[in-house]
Short mmCIF file of C-alpha atoms in Angstrom, two decimals:
data_model
loop_
_atom_site.label_atom_id
_atom_site.label_comp_id
_atom_site.label_asym_id
_atom_site.label_seq_id
_atom_site.Cartn_x
_atom_site.Cartn_y
_atom_site.Cartn_z
CA MET J 1 188.49 182.01 -77.45
CA LYS J 2 191.89 183.84 -77.00
CA LEU J 3 193.09 187.17 -75.75
CA SER J 4 194.18 187.89 -79.23
CA HIS J 5 190.58 187.91 -80.32
CA PHE J 6 189.72 191.06 -78.25
CA ASN J 7 192.55 193.14 -79.90
CA PHE J 8 191.72 196.13 -82.18
CA ASN J 9 193.30 199.32 -82.90
CA LEU J 10 191.57 202.04 -81.19
CA PRO J 11 192.35 205.63 -82.25
CA THR J 12 193.26 207.48 -78.88
CA GLU J 13 190.99 210.66 -80.03
CA LEU J 14 188.32 208.24 -79.63
CA LEU J 15 188.83 207.74 -75.57
CA ALA J 16 186.56 210.50 -74.02
CA GLU J 17 188.05 213.10 -71.85
CA TYR J 18 184.82 214.65 -70.97
CA PRO J 19 181.17 213.75 -70.21
CA ALA J 20 178.51 214.83 -73.09
CA GLU J 21 176.97 218.18 -72.51
CA ASN J 22 173.61 216.29 -71.29
CA ARG J 23 173.42 213.15 -69.77
CA ASP J 24 171.03 211.64 -72.14
CA GLU J 25 172.25 213.26 -75.31
CA SER J 26 175.42 211.20 -75.74
CA ARG J 27 175.15 208.73 -78.58
CA LEU J 28 173.56 205.32 -78.66
CA MET J 29 173.84 202.37 -81.03
CA VAL J 30 171.57 200.12 -81.42
CA VAL J 31 172.31 196.62 -82.11
CA HIS J 32 169.72 193.93 -83.17
CA ARG J 33 171.07 190.36 -82.20
CA LYS J 34 168.46 188.36 -84.53
CA THR J 35 168.98 190.49 -87.54
CA GLY J 36 172.42 192.07 -87.28
CA GLN J 37 170.97 195.70 -87.84
CA ILE J 38 172.81 198.42 -86.56
CA GLU J 39 170.91 201.89 -85.91
CA HIS J 40 172.21 205.10 -84.71
CA LYS J 41 170.45 207.36 -82.23
CA LEU J 42 170.36 209.40 -79.02
CA PHE J 43 170.57 207.92 -75.50
CA LYS J 44 167.50 209.54 -74.97
CA ASP J 45 165.58 207.31 -77.70
CA ILE J 46 166.18 204.47 -75.71
CA ILE J 47 162.50 204.83 -74.37
CA ASP J 48 161.38 203.54 -78.02
CA TYR J 49 162.69 200.12 -77.47
CA PHE J 50 160.67 199.32 -74.06
CA ASP J 51 157.22 198.82 -73.18
CA ASP J 52 154.85 198.60 -70.11
CA GLY J 53 156.09 195.69 -67.68
CA ASP J 54 159.54 195.58 -69.05
CA VAL J 55 162.70 195.76 -66.30
CA MET J 56 165.87 197.76 -66.19
CA ILE J 57 168.33 196.59 -63.62
CA LEU J 58 170.40 199.47 -62.27
CA ASN J 59 173.77 199.18 -60.17
CA ASN J 60 173.12 201.89 -57.31
CA THR J 61 176.51 201.47 -56.19
CA LYS J 62 178.07 205.01 -55.18
CA VAL J 63 181.48 206.12 -56.15
CA PHE J 64 183.72 207.51 -53.26
CA PRO J 65 186.57 210.12 -53.90
CA ALA J 66 189.27 207.33 -53.58
CA ARG J 67 192.11 209.01 -54.90
CA MET J 68 194.40 210.83 -52.41
CA TYR J 69 197.55 212.64 -52.32
CA GLY J 70 199.74 212.82 -49.75
CA ASN J 71 203.54 213.33 -48.49
CA LYS J 72 206.16 210.79 -47.53
CA GLU J 73 207.82 211.15 -44.06
CA LYS J 74 211.10 212.71 -44.40
CA THR J 75 211.66 213.06 -48.09
CA GLY J 76 208.41 214.83 -48.64
CA ALA J 77 207.89 213.07 -51.80
CA ARG J 78 204.36 213.17 -53.20
CA ILE J 79 202.55 209.85 -53.39
CA GLU J 80 199.34 208.98 -54.50
CA VAL J 81 197.00 206.79 -52.52
CA PHE J 82 194.12 205.12 -54.31
CA LEU J 83 191.71 203.55 -51.58
CA LEU J 84 190.24 200.15 -52.73
CA ARG J 85 188.28 198.75 -49.88
CA GLU J 86 188.08 199.18 -45.85
CA LEU J 87 189.61 195.98 -44.19
CA ASN J 88 188.87 196.91 -40.70
CA ALA J 89 187.01 199.97 -39.76
CA GLU J 90 187.78 199.64 -35.77
CA GLN J 91 191.55 199.57 -36.61
CA ARG J 92 191.12 201.98 -39.82
CA LEU J 93 193.04 199.20 -42.30
CA TRP J 94 192.91 199.93 -45.72
CA ASP J 95 193.82 197.74 -49.04
CA VAL J 96 195.47 200.67 -51.20
CA LEU J 97 197.24 201.24 -54.15
CA VAL J 98 200.29 203.70 -53.98
CA ASP J 99 202.36 205.44 -56.71
CA PRO J 100 205.18 205.14 -57.24
CA ALA J 101 205.05 202.05 -55.44
CA ARG J 102 208.86 201.49 -55.46
CA LYS J 103 209.63 204.28 -52.62
CA ILE J 104 206.66 202.82 -50.25
CA ARG J 105 207.89 200.49 -47.90
CA ILE J 106 206.66 198.83 -44.82
CA GLY J 107 207.23 201.09 -41.54
CA ASN J 108 207.16 204.42 -43.88
CA LYS J 109 204.35 207.26 -42.90
CA LEU J 110 202.33 209.04 -45.05
CA TYR J 111 200.97 212.53 -44.32
CA PHE J 112 197.81 214.02 -45.76
CA GLY J 113 196.38 217.53 -46.01
CA ASP J 114 197.77 220.81 -45.71
CA ASP J 115 198.08 220.67 -42.19
CA ASP J 116 198.88 217.01 -42.33
CA SER J 117 195.78 216.15 -40.24
CA LEU J 118 195.68 212.78 -41.35
CA VAL J 119 198.74 210.41 -41.09
CA ALA J 120 199.15 206.51 -42.38
CA GLU J 121 201.58 203.98 -41.81
CA VAL J 122 202.24 200.97 -44.07
CA ILE J 123 202.05 197.83 -42.45
CA ASP J 124 202.10 195.28 -45.10
CA ASN J 125 202.61 195.05 -49.05
CA THR J 126 200.00 192.83 -50.96
CA THR J 127 200.92 193.11 -54.65
CA SER J 128 203.53 195.18 -56.61
CA ARG J 129 201.56 198.21 -56.18
CA GLY J 130 199.53 197.20 -53.27
CA ARG J 131 199.94 198.28 -49.54
CA THR J 132 197.95 197.81 -46.65
CA LEU J 133 197.59 200.98 -44.42
CA ARG J 134 196.74 201.99 -40.90
CA PHE J 135 195.26 205.35 -40.68
CA LEU J 136 195.96 207.17 -37.45
CA TYR J 137 193.46 209.83 -36.66
CA ASP J 138 192.26 211.06 -33.23
CA GLY J 139 188.59 211.80 -33.84
CA SER J 140 185.80 209.28 -33.95
CA TYR J 141 185.03 207.02 -37.03
CA GLU J 142 182.23 209.08 -38.27
CA ASP J 143 185.17 212.08 -38.08
CA PHE J 144 187.48 210.01 -39.78
CA ARG J 145 185.40 209.02 -42.82
CA ILE J 146 184.24 212.70 -43.41
CA LYS J 147 188.35 213.48 -43.21
CA LEU J 148 188.80 210.81 -46.12
CA LEU J 149 186.18 212.45 -48.16
CA GLU J 150 187.51 215.77 -47.63
CA LEU J 151 191.19 214.67 -48.50
CA GLY J 152 189.96 212.53 -51.37
CA GLU J 153 189.09 213.47 -55.11
CA THR J 154 186.76 211.89 -57.74
CA PRO J 155 188.84 208.67 -59.26
CA ILE J 156 188.28 209.45 -62.64
CA PRO J 157 190.05 206.94 -64.83
CA LYS J 158 194.06 207.42 -65.39
CA TYR J 159 193.74 207.60 -69.12
CA ILE J 160 191.71 210.95 -68.71
CA ASN J 161 194.75 213.04 -68.93
CA ARG J 162 193.51 216.29 -67.09
CA GLU J 163 192.85 217.49 -63.51
CA VAL J 164 189.74 216.44 -61.79
CA THR J 165 187.18 219.37 -61.96
CA ASP J 166 183.86 219.93 -59.79
CA GLU J 167 182.03 218.89 -62.77
CA ASP J 168 183.19 215.32 -62.20
CA ALA J 169 182.27 214.92 -58.52
CA GLU J 170 178.79 215.07 -60.33
CA ARG J 171 179.19 213.31 -63.71
CA TYR J 172 181.42 210.50 -62.61
CA GLN J 173 178.16 209.13 -60.72
CA THR J 174 174.87 208.07 -61.50
CA ILE J 175 172.11 209.77 -60.77
CA TYR J 176 170.41 206.73 -58.77
CA ALA J 177 173.66 205.99 -56.70
CA LYS J 178 172.90 205.37 -53.24
CA GLU J 179 175.43 202.83 -51.84
CA GLU J 180 178.82 203.93 -51.23
CA GLY J 181 181.80 201.89 -52.02
CA ALA J 182 182.68 201.82 -55.90
CA VAL J 183 185.93 203.17 -56.63
CA ALA J 184 185.06 203.24 -60.56
CA ALA J 185 181.41 204.39 -61.75
CA PRO J 186 179.03 201.80 -63.55
CA THR J 187 179.42 203.88 -66.54
CA ALA J 188 176.60 202.86 -68.56
CA GLY J 189 174.22 204.33 -66.01
CA LEU J 190 175.76 207.75 -66.35
CA HIS J 191 173.53 208.34 -69.43
CA PHE J 192 170.60 208.26 -67.41
CA SER J 193 168.82 212.16 -66.88
CA LYS J 194 165.97 212.60 -64.18
CA HIS J 195 163.91 213.35 -67.01
CA LEU J 196 164.70 210.34 -68.96
CA LEU J 197 164.09 208.15 -66.04
CA LYS J 198 160.65 209.91 -65.16
CA ARG J 199 159.78 209.25 -68.94
CA LEU J 200 160.63 205.68 -68.78
CA GLU J 201 158.51 205.32 -65.33
CA ILE J 202 155.54 206.80 -66.85
CA LYS J 203 156.05 204.42 -69.72
CA GLY J 204 155.41 201.70 -67.36
CA ILE J 205 158.99 200.50 -67.23
CA ASP J 206 160.02 199.13 -63.59
CA PHE J 207 163.48 199.39 -62.12
CA ALA J 208 165.39 197.12 -59.99
CA GLU J 209 168.39 197.65 -57.85
CA VAL J 210 171.43 195.76 -57.40
CA THR J 211 174.53 196.79 -55.70
CA LEU J 212 177.77 196.07 -57.30
CA HIS J 213 180.79 198.04 -55.65
CA VAL J 214 183.13 198.34 -58.44
CA GLY J 215 186.55 197.94 -57.84
CA LEU J 216 189.77 198.26 -60.04
CA GLY J 217 189.94 194.64 -61.02
CA THR J 218 186.97 195.25 -63.70
CA PHE J 219 189.64 197.33 -65.49
CA ASN J 220 192.71 194.85 -64.83
CA PRO J 221 194.20 193.97 -67.89
CA VAL J 222 194.29 190.51 -69.01
CA GLU J 223 197.25 189.29 -69.35
CA VAL J 224 196.93 185.41 -70.34
CA GLU J 225 196.00 183.99 -73.80
CA ASP J 226 194.00 181.36 -72.30
CA LEU J 227 190.94 183.28 -70.75
CA SER J 228 190.14 180.56 -68.31
CA LYS J 229 193.06 181.04 -66.75
CA HIS J 230 192.14 184.72 -65.75
CA LYS J 231 191.12 185.62 -62.22
CA MET J 232 188.90 188.41 -61.67
CA ASP J 233 189.29 190.32 -58.15
CA SER J 234 186.27 190.12 -55.98
CA GLU J 235 183.79 192.60 -55.91
CA GLU J 236 181.04 192.95 -52.91
CA LEU J 237 177.52 192.39 -54.07
CA LYS J 238 174.04 192.76 -52.60
CA ILE J 239 170.79 191.58 -54.47
CA THR J 240 167.62 192.39 -52.41
CA GLN J 241 164.53 189.97 -52.21
CA GLU J 242 162.41 192.91 -53.41
CA ALA J 243 164.88 193.31 -56.76
CA CYS J 244 164.67 189.24 -57.24
CA ASP J 245 160.58 189.60 -56.97
CA ILE J 246 160.64 192.47 -59.74
CA VAL J 247 163.03 190.81 -62.36
CA ASN J 248 161.55 187.21 -61.73
CA ASP J 249 158.01 188.35 -62.03
CA ALA J 250 158.93 190.09 -65.50
CA LYS J 251 160.56 187.05 -66.37
CA ALA J 252 157.34 185.08 -65.82
CA LYS J 253 155.63 187.53 -67.96
CA LYS J 254 157.82 187.21 -70.67
CA LYS J 255 158.55 190.79 -70.65
CA LYS J 256 162.17 192.28 -71.66
CA ILE J 257 164.81 192.54 -69.02
CA CYS J 258 167.63 194.77 -69.81
CA CYS J 259 170.85 195.13 -67.81
CA ILE J 260 172.25 198.86 -67.30
CA GLY J 261 175.97 198.33 -67.69
CA THR J 262 178.54 195.03 -67.41
CA THR J 263 178.39 195.37 -63.49
CA SER J 264 174.77 194.99 -63.36
CA MET J 265 174.76 191.99 -65.73
CA ARG J 266 177.84 190.38 -63.59
CA ALA J 267 175.93 190.83 -60.62
CA ILE J 268 172.57 188.87 -61.84
CA GLU J 269 174.71 186.26 -63.46
CA SER J 270 176.38 185.50 -60.00
CA SER J 271 173.19 184.54 -58.48
CA VAL J 272 171.10 182.34 -60.71
CA SER J 273 168.82 179.38 -59.46
CA SER J 274 168.54 176.17 -60.96
CA GLN J 275 165.29 177.56 -62.72
CA ARG J 276 167.31 180.24 -64.08
CA THR J 277 165.50 182.82 -61.97
CA LEU J 278 167.09 185.46 -59.65
CA ASN J 279 168.38 184.83 -56.08
CA PRO J 280 168.91 187.24 -53.54
CA PHE J 281 172.86 187.37 -52.62
CA ASP J 282 174.79 189.25 -49.95
CA GLY J 283 178.31 188.54 -50.31
CA TRP J 284 181.44 188.62 -52.89
CA THR J 285 181.57 187.89 -56.21
CA ASN J 286 184.53 187.21 -58.74
CA LYS J 287 182.71 186.16 -61.80
CA PHE J 288 183.99 186.56 -65.18
CA ILE J 289 182.05 186.40 -68.20
CA PHE J 290 183.75 185.22 -71.54
CA PRO J 291 182.62 183.49 -74.69
CA PRO J 292 181.05 180.99 -74.87
CA TYR J 293 178.57 182.08 -72.14
CA ASP J 294 174.84 181.16 -71.53
CA PHE J 295 173.14 184.10 -70.10
CA SER J 296 170.03 183.11 -67.54
CA ILE J 297 167.99 186.32 -67.13
CA ALA J 298 168.53 189.34 -69.05
CA ASP J 299 167.73 189.60 -72.79
CA ALA J 300 168.91 193.21 -73.52
CA MET J 301 171.87 195.39 -71.99
CA VAL J 302 173.11 198.64 -72.35
CA THR J 303 177.14 199.15 -72.08
CA ASN J 304 179.88 201.78 -73.03
CA PHE J 305 182.31 201.22 -75.60
CA HIS J 306 185.32 199.26 -74.16
CA THR J 307 188.96 199.26 -74.58
CA PRO J 308 190.72 196.60 -76.45
CA LYS J 309 191.51 193.27 -74.36
CA SER J 310 189.19 194.41 -71.50
CA THR J 311 187.11 191.78 -69.23
CA LEU J 312 184.27 194.12 -70.47
CA LEU J 313 184.73 193.62 -73.93
CA MET J 314 184.71 189.83 -73.64
CA MET J 315 181.36 190.27 -71.83
CA VAL J 316 179.54 192.22 -75.06
CA SER J 317 180.97 189.72 -77.18
CA ALA J 318 179.62 186.60 -75.23
CA PHE J 319 176.35 188.63 -75.06
CA CYS J 320 176.28 190.03 -78.47
CA GLY J 321 177.82 187.13 -80.48
CA HIS J 322 181.74 187.67 -81.25
CA ASP J 323 181.31 188.48 -84.96
CA LEU J 324 178.60 190.92 -84.67
CA MET J 325 180.44 192.82 -81.58
CA LYS J 326 183.33 193.10 -84.04
CA LYS J 327 181.07 194.46 -86.62
CA ALA J 328 179.62 197.02 -84.11
CA TYR J 329 182.92 198.21 -83.06
CA GLU J 330 184.31 198.52 -86.33
CA GLU J 331 181.30 200.79 -87.13
CA ALA J 332 181.73 202.81 -83.82
CA ILE J 333 185.22 203.60 -84.95
CA LYS J 334 184.32 204.60 -88.27
CA GLU J 335 181.38 206.74 -86.98
CA LYS J 336 183.90 208.25 -84.53
CA TYR J 337 181.73 207.12 -81.23
CA LYS J 338 183.28 208.10 -77.95
CA PHE J 339 184.90 205.10 -76.14
CA TYR J 340 185.29 204.20 -72.29
CA SER J 341 184.00 205.73 -69.04
CA TYR J 342 182.71 209.30 -70.31
CA GLY J 343 181.88 207.74 -73.73
CA ASP J 344 178.85 206.81 -75.90
CA ALA J 345 176.53 203.80 -75.21
CA MET J 346 175.48 200.91 -77.04
CA LEU J 347 171.99 198.90 -76.57
CA ILE J 348 172.29 195.33 -77.21
CA LEU J 349 168.82 193.70 -78.11
#
């Protein structure tokens, strides 16, 4: 498969700028792999497709307010700083992206907050837009982290061409988010409300939680025609023994196992045993799934509608079958489903 197989025309008006009014009332397209049948539902109807003992795998990562704005010393130019990951807690070193990057050189200082209460020094270049910053802050590490939360804003995707609102802080986060560390939301999970989770629980569906801290690499455009040459950025992943037990028990009993989102799928496919069961994991993964690919554990998947040429679309194609994926996306555009982070969902069975 080549990159050009994943290109299609996506009308810009289908990119969702705001979430649905109620989480579980976004639209849901249900795609049946065996028959090719496509159904149009609401997300809360997902409960009709699962039974007692089935398992949903959730990514419990929590988005932190990773986007900050500072001013460059001397010139006062406004610079956007996007926190990617902490490199060293003691030295307060962070891997970041800066914009506009051409103005930011090693040795420059950036000032944050109305009172310049936080200062950062650029100590290295990593990529064209990437820099390593050392934050200079007098207080304790806990106070420093509080200061970052105070100065940062919810990192909604760039295509959403509007100011961040208070609503984004709540809605660009799953209701089961626990482990802080993501710079982008695992968006398939945004459709679950507390009420829907409770109803699924009462029906006997089990939940296994994994933690994959979503980085921006997930959304990096693929720039090589030969997909085998694309390198994914590494993301931190943790799978506990408890999650493995829930999943492997359901698999042994031939129950349905459904990954909520491409990040959950990438997480479990990064740690499969030779018996095709799930193993505990604590480390980093740069797993890239594209067709043809033999999935080991999940037999169902919930995912949002993705943009052309994205690694996310490639995984959906591998799971769904390329022709059926294309048919489903044509239908989604015709029926005006909303795409991307705040968009509608697809259940692939």
